[in-house]
mmCIF file of C-alpha atoms and ligand atoms in Angstrom:
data_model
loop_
_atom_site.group_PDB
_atom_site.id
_atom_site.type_symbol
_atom_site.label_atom_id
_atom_site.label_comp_id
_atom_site.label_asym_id
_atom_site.label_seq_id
_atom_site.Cartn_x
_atom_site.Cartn_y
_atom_site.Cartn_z
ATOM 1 C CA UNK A 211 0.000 0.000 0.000
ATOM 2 C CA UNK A 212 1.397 3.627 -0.628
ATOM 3 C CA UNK A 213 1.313 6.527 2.013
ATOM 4 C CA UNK A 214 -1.708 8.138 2.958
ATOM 5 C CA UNK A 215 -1.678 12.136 2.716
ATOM 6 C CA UNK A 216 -4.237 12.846 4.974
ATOM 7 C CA UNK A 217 -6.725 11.130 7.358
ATOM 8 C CA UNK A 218 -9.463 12.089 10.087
ATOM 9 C CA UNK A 219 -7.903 11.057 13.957
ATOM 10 C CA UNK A 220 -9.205 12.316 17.000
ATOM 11 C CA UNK A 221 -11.232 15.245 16.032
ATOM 12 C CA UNK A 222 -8.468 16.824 13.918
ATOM 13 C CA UNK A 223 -7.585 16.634 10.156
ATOM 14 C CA UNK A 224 -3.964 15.044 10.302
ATOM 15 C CA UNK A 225 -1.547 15.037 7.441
ATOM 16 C CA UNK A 226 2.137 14.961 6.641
ATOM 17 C CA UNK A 227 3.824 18.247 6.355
ATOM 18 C CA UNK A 228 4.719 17.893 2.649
ATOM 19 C CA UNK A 229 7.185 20.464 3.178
ATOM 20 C CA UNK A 230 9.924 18.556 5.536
ATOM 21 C CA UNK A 231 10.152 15.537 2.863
ATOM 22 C CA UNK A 232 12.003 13.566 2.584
ATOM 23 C CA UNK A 233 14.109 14.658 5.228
ATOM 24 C CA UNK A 234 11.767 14.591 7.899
ATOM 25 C CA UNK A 235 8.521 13.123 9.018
ATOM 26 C CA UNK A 236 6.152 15.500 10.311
ATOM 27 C CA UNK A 237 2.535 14.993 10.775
ATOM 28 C CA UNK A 238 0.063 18.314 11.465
ATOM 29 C CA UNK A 239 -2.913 17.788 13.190
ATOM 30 C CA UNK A 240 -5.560 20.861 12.778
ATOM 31 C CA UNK A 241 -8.496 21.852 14.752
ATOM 32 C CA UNK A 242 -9.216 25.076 13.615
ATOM 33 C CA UNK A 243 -10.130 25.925 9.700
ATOM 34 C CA UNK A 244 -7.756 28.779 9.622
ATOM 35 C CA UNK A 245 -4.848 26.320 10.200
ATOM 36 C CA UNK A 246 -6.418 23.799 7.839
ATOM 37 C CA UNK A 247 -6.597 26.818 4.970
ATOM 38 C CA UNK A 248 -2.981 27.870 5.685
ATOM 39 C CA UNK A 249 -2.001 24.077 5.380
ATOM 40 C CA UNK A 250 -3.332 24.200 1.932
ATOM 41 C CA UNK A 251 -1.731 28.019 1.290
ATOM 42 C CA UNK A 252 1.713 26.947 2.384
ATOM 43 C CA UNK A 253 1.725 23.918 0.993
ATOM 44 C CA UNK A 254 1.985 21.580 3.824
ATOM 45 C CA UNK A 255 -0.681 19.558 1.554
ATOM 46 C CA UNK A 256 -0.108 19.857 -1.586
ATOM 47 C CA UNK A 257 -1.484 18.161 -5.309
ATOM 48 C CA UNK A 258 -4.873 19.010 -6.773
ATOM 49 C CA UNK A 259 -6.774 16.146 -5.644
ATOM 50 C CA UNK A 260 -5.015 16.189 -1.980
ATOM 51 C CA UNK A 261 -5.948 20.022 -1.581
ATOM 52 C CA UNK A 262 -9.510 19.484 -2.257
ATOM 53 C CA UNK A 263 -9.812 16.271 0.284
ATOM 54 C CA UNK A 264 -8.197 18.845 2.956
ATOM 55 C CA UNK A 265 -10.425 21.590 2.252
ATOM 56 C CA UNK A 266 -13.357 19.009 2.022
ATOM 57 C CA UNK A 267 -11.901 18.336 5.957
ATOM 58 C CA UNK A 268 -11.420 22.106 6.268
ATOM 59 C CA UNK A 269 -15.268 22.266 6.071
ATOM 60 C CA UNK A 270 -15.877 19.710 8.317
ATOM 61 C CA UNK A 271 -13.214 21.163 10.996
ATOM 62 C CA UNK A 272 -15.264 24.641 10.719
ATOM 63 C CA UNK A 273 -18.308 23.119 11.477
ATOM 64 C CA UNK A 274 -17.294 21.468 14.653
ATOM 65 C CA UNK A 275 -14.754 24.621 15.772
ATOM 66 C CA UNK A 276 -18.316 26.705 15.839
ATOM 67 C CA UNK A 277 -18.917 30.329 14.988
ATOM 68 C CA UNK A 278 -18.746 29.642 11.514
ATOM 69 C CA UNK A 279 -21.266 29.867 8.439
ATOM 70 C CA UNK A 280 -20.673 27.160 5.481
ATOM 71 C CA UNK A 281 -20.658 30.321 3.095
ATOM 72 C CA UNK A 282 -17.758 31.605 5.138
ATOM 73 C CA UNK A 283 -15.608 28.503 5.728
ATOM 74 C CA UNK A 284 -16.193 27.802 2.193
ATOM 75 C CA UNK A 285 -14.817 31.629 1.046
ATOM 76 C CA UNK A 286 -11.713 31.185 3.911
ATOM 77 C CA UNK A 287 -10.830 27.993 2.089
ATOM 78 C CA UNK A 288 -11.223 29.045 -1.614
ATOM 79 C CA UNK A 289 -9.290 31.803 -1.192
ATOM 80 C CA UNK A 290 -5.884 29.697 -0.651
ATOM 81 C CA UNK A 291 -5.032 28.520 -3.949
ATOM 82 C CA UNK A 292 -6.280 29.434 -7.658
ATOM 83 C CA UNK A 293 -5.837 26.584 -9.767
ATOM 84 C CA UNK A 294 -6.649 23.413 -8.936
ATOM 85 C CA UNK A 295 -10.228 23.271 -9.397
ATOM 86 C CA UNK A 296 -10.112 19.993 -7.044
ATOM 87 C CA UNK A 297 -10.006 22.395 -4.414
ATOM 88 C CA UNK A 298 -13.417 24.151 -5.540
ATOM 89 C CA UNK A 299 -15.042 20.740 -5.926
ATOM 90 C CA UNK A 300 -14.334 19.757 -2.042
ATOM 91 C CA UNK A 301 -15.472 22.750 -0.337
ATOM 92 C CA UNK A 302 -18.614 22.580 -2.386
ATOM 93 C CA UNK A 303 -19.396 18.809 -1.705
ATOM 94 C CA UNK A 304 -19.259 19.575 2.089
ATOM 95 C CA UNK A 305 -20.943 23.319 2.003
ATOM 96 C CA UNK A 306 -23.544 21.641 0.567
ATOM 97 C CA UNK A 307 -24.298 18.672 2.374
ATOM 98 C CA UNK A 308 -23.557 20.989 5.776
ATOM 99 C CA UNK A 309 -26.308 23.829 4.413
ATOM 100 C CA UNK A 310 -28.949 21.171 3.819
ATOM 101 C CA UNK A 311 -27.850 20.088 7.650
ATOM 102 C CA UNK A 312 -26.337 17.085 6.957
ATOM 103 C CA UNK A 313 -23.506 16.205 8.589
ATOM 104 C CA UNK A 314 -20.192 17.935 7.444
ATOM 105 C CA UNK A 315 -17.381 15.252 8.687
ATOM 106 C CA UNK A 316 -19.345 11.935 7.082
ATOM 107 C CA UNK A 317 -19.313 14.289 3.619
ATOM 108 C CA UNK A 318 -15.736 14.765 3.925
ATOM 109 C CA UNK A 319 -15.264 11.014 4.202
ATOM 110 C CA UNK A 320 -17.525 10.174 1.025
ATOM 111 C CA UNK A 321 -15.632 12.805 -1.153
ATOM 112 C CA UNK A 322 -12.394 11.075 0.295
ATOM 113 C CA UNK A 323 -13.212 7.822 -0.248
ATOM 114 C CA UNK A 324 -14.656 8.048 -3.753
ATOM 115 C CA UNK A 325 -11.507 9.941 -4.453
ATOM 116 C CA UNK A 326 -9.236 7.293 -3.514
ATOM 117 C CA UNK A 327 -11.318 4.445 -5.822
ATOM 118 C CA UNK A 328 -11.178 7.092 -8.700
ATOM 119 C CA UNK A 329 -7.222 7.009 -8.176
ATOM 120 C CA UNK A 330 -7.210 3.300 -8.002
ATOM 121 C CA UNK A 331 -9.580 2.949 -10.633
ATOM 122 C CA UNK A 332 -6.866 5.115 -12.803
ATOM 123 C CA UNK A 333 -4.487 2.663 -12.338
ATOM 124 C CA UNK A 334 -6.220 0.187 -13.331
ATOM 125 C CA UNK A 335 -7.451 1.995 -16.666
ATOM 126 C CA UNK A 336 -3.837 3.305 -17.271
ATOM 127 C CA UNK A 337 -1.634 0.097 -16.272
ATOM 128 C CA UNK A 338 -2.488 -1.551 -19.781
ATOM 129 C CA UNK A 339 -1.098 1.749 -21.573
ATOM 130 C CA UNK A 340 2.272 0.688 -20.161
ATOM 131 C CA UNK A 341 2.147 -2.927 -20.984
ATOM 132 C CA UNK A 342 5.109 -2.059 -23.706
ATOM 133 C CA UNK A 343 6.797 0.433 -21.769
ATOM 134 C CA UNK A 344 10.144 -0.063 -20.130
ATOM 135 C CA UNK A 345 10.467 3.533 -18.601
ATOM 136 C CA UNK A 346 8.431 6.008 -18.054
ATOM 137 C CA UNK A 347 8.885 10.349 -17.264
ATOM 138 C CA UNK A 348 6.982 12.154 -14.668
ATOM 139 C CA UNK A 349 6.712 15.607 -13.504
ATOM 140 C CA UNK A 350 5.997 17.080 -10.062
ATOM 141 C CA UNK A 351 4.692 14.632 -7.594
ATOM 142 C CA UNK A 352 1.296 13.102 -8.503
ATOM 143 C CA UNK A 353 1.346 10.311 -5.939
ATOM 144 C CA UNK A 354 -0.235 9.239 -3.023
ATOM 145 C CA UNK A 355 1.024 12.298 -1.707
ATOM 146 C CA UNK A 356 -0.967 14.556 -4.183
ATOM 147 C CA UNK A 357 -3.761 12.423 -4.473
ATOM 148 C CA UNK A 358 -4.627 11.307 -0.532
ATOM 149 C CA UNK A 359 -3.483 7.325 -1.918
ATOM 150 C CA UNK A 360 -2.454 5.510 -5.234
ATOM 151 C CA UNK A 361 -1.975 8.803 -6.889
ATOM 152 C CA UNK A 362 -2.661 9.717 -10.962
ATOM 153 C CA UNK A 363 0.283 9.749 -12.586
ATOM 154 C CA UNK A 364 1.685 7.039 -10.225
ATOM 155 C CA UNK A 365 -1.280 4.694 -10.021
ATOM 156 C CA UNK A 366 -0.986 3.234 -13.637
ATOM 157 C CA UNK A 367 2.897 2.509 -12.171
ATOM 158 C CA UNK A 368 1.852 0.851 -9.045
ATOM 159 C CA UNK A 369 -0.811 -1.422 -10.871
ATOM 160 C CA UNK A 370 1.713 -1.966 -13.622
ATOM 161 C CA UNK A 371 4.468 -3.099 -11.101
ATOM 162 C CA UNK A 372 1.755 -4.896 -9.115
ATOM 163 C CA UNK A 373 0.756 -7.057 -12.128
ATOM 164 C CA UNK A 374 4.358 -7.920 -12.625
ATOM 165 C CA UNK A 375 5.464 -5.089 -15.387
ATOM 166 C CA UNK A 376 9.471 -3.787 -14.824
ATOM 167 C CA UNK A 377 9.094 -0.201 -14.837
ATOM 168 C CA UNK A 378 11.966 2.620 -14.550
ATOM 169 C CA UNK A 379 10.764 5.999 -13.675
ATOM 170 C CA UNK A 380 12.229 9.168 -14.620
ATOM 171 C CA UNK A 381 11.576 12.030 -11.673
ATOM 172 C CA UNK A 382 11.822 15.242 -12.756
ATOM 173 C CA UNK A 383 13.034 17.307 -10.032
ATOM 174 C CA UNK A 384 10.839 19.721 -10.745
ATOM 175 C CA UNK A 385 11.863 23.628 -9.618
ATOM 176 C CA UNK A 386 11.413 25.794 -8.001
ATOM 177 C CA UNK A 387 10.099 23.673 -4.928
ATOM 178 C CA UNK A 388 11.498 20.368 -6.123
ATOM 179 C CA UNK A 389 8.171 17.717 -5.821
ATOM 180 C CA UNK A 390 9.703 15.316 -8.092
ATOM 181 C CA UNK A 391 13.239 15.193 -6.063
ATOM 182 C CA UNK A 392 11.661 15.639 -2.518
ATOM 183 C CA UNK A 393 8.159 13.495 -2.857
ATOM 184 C CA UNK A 394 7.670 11.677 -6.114
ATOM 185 C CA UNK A 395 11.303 10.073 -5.510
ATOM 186 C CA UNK A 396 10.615 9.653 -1.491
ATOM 187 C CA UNK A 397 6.832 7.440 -2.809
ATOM 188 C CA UNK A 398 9.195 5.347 -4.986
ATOM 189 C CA UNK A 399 11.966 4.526 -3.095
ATOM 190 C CA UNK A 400 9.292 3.220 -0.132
ATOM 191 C CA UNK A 401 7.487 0.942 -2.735
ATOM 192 C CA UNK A 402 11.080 -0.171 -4.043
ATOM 193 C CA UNK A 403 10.379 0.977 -7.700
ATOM 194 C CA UNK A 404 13.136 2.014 -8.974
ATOM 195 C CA UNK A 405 13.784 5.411 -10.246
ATOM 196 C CA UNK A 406 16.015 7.980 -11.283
ATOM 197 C CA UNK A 407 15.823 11.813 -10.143
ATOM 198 C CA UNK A 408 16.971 13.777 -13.281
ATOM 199 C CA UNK A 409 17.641 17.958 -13.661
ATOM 200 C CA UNK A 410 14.368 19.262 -15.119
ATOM 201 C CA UNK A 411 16.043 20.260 -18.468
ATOM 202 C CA UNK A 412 17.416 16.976 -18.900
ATOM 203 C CA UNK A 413 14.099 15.563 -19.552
ATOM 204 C CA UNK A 414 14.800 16.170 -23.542
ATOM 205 C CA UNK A 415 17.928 14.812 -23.712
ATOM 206 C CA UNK A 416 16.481 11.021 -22.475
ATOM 207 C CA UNK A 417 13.775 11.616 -24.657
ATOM 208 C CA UNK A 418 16.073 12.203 -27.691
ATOM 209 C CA UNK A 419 17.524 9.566 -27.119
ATOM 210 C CA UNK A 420 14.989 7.119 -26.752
ATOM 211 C CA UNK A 421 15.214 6.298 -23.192
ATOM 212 C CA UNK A 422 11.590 7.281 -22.329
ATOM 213 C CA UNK A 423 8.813 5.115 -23.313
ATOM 214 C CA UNK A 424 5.903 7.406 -22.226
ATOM 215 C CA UNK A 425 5.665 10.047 -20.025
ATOM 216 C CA UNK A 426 2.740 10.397 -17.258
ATOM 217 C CA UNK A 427 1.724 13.737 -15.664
ATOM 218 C CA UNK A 428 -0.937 14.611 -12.912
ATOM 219 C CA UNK A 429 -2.829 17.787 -14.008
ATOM 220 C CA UNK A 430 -4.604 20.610 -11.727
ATOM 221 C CA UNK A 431 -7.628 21.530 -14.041
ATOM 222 C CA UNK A 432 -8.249 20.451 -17.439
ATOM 223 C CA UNK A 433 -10.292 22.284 -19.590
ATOM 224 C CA UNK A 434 -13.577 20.834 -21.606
ATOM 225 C CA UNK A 435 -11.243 21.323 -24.701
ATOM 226 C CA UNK A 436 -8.908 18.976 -23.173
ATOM 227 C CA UNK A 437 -6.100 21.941 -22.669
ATOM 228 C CA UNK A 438 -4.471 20.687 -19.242
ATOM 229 C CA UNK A 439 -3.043 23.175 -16.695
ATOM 230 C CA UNK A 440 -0.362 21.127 -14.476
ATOM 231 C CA UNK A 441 3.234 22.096 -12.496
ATOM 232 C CA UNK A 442 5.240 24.959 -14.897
ATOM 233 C CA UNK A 443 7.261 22.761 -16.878
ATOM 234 C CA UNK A 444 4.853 20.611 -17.976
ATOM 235 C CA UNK A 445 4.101 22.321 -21.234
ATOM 236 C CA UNK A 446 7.479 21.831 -22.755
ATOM 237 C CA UNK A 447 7.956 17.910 -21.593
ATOM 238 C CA UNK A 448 4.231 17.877 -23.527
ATOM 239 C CA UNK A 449 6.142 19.397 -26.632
ATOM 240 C CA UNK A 450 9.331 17.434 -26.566
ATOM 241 C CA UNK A 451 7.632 13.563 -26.303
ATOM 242 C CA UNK A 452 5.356 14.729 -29.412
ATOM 243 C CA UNK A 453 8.811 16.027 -31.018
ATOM 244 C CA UNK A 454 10.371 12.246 -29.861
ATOM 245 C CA UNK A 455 7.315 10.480 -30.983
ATOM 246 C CA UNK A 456 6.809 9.811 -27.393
ATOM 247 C CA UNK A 457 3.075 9.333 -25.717
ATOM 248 C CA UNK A 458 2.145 12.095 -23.692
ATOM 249 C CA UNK A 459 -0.581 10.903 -20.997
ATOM 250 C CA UNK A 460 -2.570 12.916 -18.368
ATOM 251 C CA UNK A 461 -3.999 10.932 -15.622
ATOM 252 C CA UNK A 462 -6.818 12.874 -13.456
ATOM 253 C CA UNK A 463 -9.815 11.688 -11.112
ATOM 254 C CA UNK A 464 -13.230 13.800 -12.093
ATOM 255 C CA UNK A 465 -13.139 16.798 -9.803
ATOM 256 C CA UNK A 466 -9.537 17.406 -11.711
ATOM 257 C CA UNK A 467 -11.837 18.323 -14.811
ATOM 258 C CA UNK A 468 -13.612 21.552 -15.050
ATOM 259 C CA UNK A 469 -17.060 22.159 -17.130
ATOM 260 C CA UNK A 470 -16.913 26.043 -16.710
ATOM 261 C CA UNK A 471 -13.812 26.297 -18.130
ATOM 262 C CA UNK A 472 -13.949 26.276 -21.935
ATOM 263 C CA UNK A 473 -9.954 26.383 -22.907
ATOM 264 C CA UNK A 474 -6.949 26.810 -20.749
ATOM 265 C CA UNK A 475 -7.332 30.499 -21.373
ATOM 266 C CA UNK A 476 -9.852 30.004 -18.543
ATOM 267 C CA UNK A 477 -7.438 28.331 -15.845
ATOM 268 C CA UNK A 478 -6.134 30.952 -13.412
ATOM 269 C CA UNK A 479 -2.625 29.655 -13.168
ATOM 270 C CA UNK A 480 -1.060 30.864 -9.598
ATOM 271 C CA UNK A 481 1.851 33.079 -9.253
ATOM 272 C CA UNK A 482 4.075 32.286 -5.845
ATOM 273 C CA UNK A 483 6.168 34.005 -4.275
ATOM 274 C CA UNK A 484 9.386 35.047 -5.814
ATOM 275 C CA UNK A 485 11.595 33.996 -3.642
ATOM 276 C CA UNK A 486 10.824 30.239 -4.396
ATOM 277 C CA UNK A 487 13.035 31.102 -7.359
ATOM 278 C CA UNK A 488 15.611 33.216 -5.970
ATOM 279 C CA UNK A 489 16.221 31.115 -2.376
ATOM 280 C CA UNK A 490 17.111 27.881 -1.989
ATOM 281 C CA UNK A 491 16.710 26.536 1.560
ATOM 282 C CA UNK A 492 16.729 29.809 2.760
ATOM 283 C CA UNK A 493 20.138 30.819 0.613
ATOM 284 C CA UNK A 494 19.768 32.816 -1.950
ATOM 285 C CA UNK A 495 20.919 31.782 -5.230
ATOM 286 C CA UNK A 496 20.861 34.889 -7.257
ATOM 287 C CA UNK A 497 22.502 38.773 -6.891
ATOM 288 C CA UNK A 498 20.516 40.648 -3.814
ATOM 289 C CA UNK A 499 17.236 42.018 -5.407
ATOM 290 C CA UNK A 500 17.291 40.010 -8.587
ATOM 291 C CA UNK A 501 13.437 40.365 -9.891
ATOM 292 C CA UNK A 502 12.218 37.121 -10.763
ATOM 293 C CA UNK A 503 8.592 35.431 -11.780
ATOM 294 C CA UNK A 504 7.852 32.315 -10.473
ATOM 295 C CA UNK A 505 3.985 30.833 -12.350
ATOM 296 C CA UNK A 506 3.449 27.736 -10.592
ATOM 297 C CA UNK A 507 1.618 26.041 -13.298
ATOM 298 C CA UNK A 508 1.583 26.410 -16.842
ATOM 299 C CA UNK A 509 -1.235 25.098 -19.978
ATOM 300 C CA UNK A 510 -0.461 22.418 -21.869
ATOM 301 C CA UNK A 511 -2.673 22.586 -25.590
ATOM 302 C CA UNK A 512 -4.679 18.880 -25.646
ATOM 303 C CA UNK A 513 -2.980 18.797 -29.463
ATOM 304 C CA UNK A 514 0.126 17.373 -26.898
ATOM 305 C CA UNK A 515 -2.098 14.847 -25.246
ATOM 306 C CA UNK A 516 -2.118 11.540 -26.397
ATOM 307 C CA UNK A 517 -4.447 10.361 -23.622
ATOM 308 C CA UNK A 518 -6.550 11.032 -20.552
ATOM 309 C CA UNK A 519 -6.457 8.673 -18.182
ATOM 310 C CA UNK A 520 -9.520 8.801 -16.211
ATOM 311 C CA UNK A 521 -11.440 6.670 -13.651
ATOM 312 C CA UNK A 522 -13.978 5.860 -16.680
ATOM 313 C CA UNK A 523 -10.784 4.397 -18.754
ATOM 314 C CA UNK A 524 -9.149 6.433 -21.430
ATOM 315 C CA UNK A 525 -9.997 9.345 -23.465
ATOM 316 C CA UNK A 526 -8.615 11.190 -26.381
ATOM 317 C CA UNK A 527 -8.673 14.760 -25.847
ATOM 318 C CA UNK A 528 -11.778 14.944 -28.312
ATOM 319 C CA UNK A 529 -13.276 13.058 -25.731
ATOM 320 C CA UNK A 530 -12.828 15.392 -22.689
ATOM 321 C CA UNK A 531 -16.036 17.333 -23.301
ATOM 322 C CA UNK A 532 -18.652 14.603 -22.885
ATOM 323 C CA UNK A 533 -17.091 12.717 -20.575
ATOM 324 C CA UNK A 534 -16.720 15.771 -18.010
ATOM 325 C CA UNK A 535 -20.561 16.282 -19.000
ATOM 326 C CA UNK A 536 -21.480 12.799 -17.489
ATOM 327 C CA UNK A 537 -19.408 12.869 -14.902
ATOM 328 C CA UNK A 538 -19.956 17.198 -13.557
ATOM 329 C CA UNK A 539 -18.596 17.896 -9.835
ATOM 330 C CA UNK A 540 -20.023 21.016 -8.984
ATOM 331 C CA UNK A 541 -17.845 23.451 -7.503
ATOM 332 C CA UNK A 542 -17.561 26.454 -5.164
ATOM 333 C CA UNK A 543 -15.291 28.533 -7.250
ATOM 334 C CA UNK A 544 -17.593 31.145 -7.523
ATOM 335 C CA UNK A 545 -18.461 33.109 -4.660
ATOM 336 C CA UNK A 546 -20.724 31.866 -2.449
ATOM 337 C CA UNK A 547 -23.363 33.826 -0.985
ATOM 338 C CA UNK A 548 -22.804 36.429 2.028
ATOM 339 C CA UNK A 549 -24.404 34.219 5.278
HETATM 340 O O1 MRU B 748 1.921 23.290 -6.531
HETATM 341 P P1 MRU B 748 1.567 21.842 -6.303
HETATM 342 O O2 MRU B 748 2.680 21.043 -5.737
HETATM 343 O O3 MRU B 748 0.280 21.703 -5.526
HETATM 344 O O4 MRU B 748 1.293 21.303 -7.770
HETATM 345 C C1 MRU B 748 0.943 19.954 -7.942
HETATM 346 C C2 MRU B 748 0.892 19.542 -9.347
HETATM 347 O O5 MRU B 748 1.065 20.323 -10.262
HETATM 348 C C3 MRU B 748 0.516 18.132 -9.613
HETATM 349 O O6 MRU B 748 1.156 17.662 -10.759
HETATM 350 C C4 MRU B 748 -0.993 18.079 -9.839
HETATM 351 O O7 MRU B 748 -1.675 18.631 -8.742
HETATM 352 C C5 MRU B 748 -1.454 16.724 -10.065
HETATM 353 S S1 MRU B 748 -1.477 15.829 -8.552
HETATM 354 C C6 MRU B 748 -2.262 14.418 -8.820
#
């Protein structure tokens, strides 16, 4: 079994500090839904589908802390991070059930555990893609640390290797914050698959030269045109397998997918802090008051996608638009009434 992200103990939301991987273990256990909506801010819990399980908790923690409206919690929460719409899709699965006065905690669980089947049931749909495949490229950390368990990207791996497949995995380290050196590579090594951490723009070298067999990336809101916003730097691995001949797949659970938005024009893609760029452990790396931009995500076009890999099985980018029609999370990206 991989790691779990996150899990309900004692009346608090606990989680591992994403942040202190892989060098140490720490696990936060919240109470309050301001701490639970800094978590999400700071990163301490991180990857689309894992942010919108801890907000989905976040709810749950507001309604037992007292003094709080579901309008409100929900607003606190939504306001932490722009782009995955995962995020949207949790608050509003628990606002809702908690407005019609159901009960806020046993929502959060659902969400969470039909989350967690959609990730297994991705590996399952996406382990037969790789029945050729020797090695395979990833980007950022879509694990079980992104995803609560299994992960996206990582799931069709884990069923792969379960079933008996030999798969290397290429881990991009993934800058400025370094998911794919820190997390993807710290999932791998406990589940003994063996990997290889590689400098972000070495990714189109082993692609040149044949050494990558497909490439699987996580996404944090895909479009109904199938344009896929995911961790900056995705865009040019997208670009590069197409240029190798190399299958480009994006593996995502439903709440990932977003009916409002027609095109990745429409994906607010999150700007961080500078100094993710500039610092390094706390060093800086460049000259004092070097400007810098630091876009955590960028938008892949779907004319890169080979694939979607989705709970349902797997889609062609043409696909995208009726399959997020059957399968519509609503969301609480829009701002919810004053209460
Ligand atoms: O900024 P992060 O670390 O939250 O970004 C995460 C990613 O971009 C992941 O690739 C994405 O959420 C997919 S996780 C299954």
């Amino acid at each position: 079994m991989p790691v779990r992200a996150l899990w309900w103990s004692h009346g608090a939301l606990a989680l591992y500090d994403q942040r202190w991987l892989p060098g140490e273990t720490r696990i936060l256990r919240l109470r309050r839904v301001r701490d639970v909506a800094e978590a999400i801010r700071n990163m301490s819990v991180r990857g689309a589908p894992s942010i919108g399980a801890a907000a989905a908790y976040g709810m749950a923690v507001a309604s037992r802390e007292g003094g709080w409206t579901p309008a409100r919690a929900a607003r606190l929460l939504a306001a932490t991070r722009p782009t995955a719409r995962d995020l949207f899709v949790g608050i509003e699965a628990v606002r809702q059930a908690w407005a019609d006065g159901n009960d806020p905690l046993r929502s959060a669980h659902v969400y969470t555990a039909a989350l967690v089947k959609e990730c297994r049931d991705i590996g399952e749909r996406g382990a037969p893609l790789l029945r050729r495949a020797k090695t395979v490229l990833t980007h950022c950390n879509a694990g079980a640390l992104a995803t609560v368990e299994w992960g996206t990207a990582l799931a069709p791996i884990r069923v792969a290797r379960e079933k008996g497949a030999e798969l290397f995995v290429w881990v991009d380290e993934t800058r400025p914050l370094l998911q794919g050196a820190r997390l993807t590579a710290w999932e791998l090594a406990k589940d003994h698959i063996p990997y290889a951490v590689i400098a972000d723009n070495a990714a189109g070298h082993f692609l040149h030269s044949g050494e990558v067999d497909a490439v699987i990336v996580g996404a944090d809101r895909i479009a109904r045109n199938g344009d896929v916003a995911n961790k900056i730097g995705t865009y040019e691995k997208a670009v590069l397998a197409k240029e190798n001949r190399v299958p480009f797949y994006v593996a995502a659970p439903w709440s990932t997918f977003d009916h409002e938005a027609a095109d990745g024009s429409q994906i607010p893609i999150e700007e961080r802090s500078a100094d993710e760029v500039l610092q390094f452990q706390g060093r800086s790396t460049a000259p004092a008051r070097s400007a810098a931009r630091n876009p955590a995500f960028d938008v892949t076009p779907a004319r890169y996608v080979t694939a979607f890999i989705t709970p349902e099985g797997v889609l062609k980018p043409a696909q995208v638009r009726s399959a997020i029609g059957r399968n519509r999370r609503g969301s609480a990206e829009r701002p919810t009434p004053r209460s």
